[in-house]
Coordinates of N, CA and C and ligand atoms in Angstrom, one line a residue:
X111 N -79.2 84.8 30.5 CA -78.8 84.1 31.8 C -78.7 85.1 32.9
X112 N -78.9 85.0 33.6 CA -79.0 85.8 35.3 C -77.4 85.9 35.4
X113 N -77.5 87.0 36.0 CA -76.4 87.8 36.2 C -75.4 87.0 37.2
X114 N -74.0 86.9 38.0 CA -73.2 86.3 38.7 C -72.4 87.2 39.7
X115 N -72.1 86.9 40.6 CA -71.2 87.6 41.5 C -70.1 87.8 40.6
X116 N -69.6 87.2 40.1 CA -68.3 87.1 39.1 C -68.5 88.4 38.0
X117 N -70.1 88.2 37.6 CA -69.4 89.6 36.4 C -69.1 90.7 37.4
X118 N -70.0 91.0 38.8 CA -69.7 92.3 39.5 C -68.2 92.3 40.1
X119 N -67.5 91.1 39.9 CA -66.2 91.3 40.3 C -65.2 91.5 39.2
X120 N -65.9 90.9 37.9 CA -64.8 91.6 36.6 C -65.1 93.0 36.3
X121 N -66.3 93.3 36.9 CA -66.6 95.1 36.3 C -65.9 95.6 37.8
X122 N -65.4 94.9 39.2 CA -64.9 95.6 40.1 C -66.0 96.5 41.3
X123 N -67.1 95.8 41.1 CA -68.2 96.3 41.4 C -67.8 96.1 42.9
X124 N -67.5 95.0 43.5 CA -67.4 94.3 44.4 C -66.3 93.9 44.7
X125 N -65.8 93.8 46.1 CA -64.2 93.5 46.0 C -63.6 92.1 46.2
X126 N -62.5 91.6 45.7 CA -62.1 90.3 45.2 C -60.5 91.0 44.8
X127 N -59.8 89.4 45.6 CA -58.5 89.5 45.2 C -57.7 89.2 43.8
X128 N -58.1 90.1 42.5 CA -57.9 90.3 41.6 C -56.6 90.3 41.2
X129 N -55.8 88.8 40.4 CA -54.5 88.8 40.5 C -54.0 89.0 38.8
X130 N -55.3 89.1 37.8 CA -54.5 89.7 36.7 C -56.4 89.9 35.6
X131 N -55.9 90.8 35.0 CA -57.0 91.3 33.8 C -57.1 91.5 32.7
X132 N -57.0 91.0 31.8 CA -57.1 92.0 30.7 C -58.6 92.0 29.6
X133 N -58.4 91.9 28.1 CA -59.5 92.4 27.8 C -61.1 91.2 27.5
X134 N -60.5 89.7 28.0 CA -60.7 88.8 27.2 C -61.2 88.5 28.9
X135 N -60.6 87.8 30.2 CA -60.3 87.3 31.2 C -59.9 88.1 32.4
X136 N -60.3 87.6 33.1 CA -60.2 87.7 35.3 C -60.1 86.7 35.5
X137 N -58.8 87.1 36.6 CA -58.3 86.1 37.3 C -58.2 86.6 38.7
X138 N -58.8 85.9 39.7 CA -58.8 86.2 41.4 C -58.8 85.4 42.0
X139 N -58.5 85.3 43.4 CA -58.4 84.5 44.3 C -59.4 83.5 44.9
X140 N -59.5 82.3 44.5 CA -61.0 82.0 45.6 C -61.2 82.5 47.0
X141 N -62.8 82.7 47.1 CA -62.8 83.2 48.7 C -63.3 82.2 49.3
X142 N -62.8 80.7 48.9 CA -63.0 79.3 50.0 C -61.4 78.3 49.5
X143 N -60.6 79.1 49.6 CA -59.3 78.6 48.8 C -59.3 76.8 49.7
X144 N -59.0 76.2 48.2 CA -59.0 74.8 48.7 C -57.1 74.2 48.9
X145 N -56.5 75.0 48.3 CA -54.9 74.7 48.2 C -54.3 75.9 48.5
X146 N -53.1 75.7 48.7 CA -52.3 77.0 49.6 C -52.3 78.1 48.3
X147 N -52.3 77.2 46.8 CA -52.9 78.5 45.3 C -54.4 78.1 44.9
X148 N -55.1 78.8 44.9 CA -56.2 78.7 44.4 C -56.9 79.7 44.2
X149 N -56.3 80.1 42.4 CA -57.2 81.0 41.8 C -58.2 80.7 40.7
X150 N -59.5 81.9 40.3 CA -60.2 81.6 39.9 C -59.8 82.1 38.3
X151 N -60.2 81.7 37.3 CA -59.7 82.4 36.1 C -61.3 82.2 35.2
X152 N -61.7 83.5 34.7 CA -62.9 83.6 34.0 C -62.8 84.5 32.8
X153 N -63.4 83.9 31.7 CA -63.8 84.7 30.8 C -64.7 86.2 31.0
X154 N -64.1 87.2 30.8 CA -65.2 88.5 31.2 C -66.6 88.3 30.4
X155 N -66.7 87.0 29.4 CA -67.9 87.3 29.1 C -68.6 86.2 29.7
X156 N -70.7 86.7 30.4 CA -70.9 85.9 30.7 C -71.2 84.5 30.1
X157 N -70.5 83.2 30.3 CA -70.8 82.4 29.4 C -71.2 81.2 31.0
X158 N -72.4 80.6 30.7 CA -72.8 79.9 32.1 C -71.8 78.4 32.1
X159 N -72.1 77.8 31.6 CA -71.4 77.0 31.7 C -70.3 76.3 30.5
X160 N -69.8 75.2 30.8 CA -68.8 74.6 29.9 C -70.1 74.2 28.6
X161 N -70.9 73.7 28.8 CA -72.2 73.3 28.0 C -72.5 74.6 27.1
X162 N -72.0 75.7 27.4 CA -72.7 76.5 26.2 C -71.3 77.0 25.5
X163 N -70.4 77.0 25.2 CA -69.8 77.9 24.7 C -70.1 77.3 23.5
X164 N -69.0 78.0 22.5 CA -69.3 78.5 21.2 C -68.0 78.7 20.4
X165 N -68.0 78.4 19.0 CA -66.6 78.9 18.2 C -66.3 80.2 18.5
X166 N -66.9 81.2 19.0 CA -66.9 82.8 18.9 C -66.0 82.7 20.7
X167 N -66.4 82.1 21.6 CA -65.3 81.8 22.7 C -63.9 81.5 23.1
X168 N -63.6 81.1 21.5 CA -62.4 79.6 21.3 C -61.2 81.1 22.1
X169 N -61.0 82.1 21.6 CA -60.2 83.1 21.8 C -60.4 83.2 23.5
X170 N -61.1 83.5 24.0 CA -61.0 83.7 25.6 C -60.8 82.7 26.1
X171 N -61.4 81.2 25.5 CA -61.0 80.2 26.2 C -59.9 79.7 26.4
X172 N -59.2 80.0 25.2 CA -57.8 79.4 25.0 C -57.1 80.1 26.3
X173 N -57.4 81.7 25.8 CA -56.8 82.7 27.1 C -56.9 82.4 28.5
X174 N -58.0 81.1 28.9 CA -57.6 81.1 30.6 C -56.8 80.3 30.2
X175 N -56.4 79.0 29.4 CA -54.7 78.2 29.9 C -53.1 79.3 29.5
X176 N -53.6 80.1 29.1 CA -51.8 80.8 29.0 C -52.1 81.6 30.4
X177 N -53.4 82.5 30.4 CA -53.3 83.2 32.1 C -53.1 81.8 33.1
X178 N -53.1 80.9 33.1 CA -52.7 79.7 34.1 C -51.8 79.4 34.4
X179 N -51.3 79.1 32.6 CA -49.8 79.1 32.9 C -48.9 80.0 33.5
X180 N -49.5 81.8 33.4 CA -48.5 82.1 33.5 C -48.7 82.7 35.0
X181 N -49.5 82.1 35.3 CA -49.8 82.3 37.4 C -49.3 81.2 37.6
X182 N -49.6 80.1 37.2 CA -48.9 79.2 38.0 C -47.5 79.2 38.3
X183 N -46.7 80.1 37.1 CA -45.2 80.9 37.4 C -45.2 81.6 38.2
X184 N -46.3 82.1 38.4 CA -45.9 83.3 39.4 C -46.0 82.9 41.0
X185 N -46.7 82.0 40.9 CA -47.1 81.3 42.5 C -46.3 80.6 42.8
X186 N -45.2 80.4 41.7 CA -44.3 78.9 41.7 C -44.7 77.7 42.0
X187 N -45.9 77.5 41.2 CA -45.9 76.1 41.5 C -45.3 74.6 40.1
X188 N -43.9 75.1 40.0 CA -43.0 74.5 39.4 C -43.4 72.8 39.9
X189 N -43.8 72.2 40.7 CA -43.9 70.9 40.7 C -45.7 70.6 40.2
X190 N -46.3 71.6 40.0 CA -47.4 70.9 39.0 C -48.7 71.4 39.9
X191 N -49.4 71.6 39.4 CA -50.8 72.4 39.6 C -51.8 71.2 39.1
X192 N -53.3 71.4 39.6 CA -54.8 70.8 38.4 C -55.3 72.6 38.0
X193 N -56.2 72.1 36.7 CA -56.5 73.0 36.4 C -58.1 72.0 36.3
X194 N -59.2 72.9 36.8 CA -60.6 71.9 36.7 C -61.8 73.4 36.4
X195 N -62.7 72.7 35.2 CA -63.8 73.2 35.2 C -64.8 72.6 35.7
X196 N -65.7 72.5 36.4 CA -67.0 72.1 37.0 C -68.0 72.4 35.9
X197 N -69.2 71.1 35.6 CA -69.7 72.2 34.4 C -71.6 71.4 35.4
X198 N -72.3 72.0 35.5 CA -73.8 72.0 35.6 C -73.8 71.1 36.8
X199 N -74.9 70.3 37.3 CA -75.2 69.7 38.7 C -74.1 68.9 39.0
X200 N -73.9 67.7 37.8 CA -73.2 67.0 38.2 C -72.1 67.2 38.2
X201 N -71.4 67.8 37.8 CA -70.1 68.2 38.1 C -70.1 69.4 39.4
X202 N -70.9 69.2 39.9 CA -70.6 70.4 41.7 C -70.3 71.8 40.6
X203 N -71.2 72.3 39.8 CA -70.7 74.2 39.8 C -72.0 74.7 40.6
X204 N -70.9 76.0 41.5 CA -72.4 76.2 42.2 C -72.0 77.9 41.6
X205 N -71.5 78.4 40.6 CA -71.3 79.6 40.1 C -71.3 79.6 38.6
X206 N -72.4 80.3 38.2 CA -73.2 79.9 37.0 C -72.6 81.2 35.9
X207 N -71.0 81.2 36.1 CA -70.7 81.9 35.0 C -69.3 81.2 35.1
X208 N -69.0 80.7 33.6 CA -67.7 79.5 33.3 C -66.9 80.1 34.0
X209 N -65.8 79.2 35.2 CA -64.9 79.7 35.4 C -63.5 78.4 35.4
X210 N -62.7 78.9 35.4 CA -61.2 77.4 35.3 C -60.9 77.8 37.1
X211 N -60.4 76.8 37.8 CA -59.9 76.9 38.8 C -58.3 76.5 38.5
X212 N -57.6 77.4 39.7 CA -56.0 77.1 39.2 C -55.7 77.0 40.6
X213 N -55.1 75.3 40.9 CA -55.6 74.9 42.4 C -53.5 74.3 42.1
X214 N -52.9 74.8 43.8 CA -51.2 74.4 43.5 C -51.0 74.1 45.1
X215 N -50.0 74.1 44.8 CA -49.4 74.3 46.2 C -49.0 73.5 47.6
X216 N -49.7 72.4 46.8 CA -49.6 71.5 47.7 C -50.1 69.9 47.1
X217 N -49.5 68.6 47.4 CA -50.1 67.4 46.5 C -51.6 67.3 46.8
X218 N -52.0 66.8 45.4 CA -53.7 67.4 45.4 C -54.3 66.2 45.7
X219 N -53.6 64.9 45.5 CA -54.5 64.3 45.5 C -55.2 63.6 44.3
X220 N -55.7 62.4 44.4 CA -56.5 61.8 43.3 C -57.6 62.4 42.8
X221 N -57.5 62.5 41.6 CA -58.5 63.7 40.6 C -59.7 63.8 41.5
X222 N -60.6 62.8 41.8 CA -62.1 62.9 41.7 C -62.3 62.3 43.3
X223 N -63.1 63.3 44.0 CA -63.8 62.9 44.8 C -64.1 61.7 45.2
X224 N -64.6 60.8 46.4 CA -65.2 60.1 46.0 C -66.7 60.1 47.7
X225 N -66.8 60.8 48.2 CA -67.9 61.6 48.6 C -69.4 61.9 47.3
X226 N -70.2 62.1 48.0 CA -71.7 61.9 47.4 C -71.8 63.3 47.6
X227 N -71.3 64.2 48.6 CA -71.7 65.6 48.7 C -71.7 66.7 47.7
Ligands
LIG423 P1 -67.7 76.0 41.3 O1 -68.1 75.0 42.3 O2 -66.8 75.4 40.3 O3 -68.8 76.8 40.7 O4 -66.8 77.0 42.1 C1 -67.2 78.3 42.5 C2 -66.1 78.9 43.4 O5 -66.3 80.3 43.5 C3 -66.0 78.3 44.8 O6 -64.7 77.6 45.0 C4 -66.1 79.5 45.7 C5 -65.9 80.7 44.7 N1 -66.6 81.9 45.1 C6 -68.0 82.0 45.2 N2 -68.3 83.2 45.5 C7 -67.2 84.0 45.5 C8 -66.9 85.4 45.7 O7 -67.8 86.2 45.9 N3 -65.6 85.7 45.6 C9 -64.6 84.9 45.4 N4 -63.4 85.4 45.3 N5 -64.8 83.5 45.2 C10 -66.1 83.1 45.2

């Protein structure tokens, strides 16, 4: 798969508001924040979308909901967060390396769009 801004921001290549790391996952800030919390959480390995992972993933994946959980403590968002994957056209990904969004801060709103854009 072609390379992503995202891995140049888990290797630090590039700068991004990097709010936790370790050896599995990145987690940073979006740079088009849609809620007053809106961070991004990714597996450091490139995996493109929700469509390909793999039993050999289950370990990192699991690791973006405890990194979620434990940002969404830190942001206090005690009255409740979404957590959303986007996966291929139709689901709107326009960043072709998996990432979880950790969106708070404010009421979100009914799940799904209803715009054509
Ligand atoms: P998605 O549509 O699920 O693929 O969301 C991709 C998100 O990535 C989008 O909300 C904007 C964010 N994003 C894209 N490029 C960058 C970047 O260079 N830095 C940061 N921090 N976020 C980015």
């Amino acid at each position: 798969m072609a390379e992503t801004i995202f891995a140049k921001i888990i290797r630090k290549e590039i700068p991004a508001d990097i709010v936790y790391q370790d050896e599995l996952v990145t987690a940073f800030r979006d740079i088009n924040a849609q809620a007053p919390s809106h961070i991004l959480i990714v597996p450091n390995k490139a995996i493109a979308t929700a469509a390909d992972v793999t039993h050999e993933d289950e370990l990192a994946l699991g690791r973006l909901f405890t990194v979620a959980r434990k940002l969404a403590e830190a942001e206090g968002l005690e009255k409740g967060y979404r957590l959303i994957v986007n996966c291929k056209e139709h689901g709107h990904q326009e960043v072709f390396h998996l990432h979880m969004h950790l969106l708070g801060g404010r009421a979100l709103g009914p799940m799904l769009s209803i715009t054509n854009d």
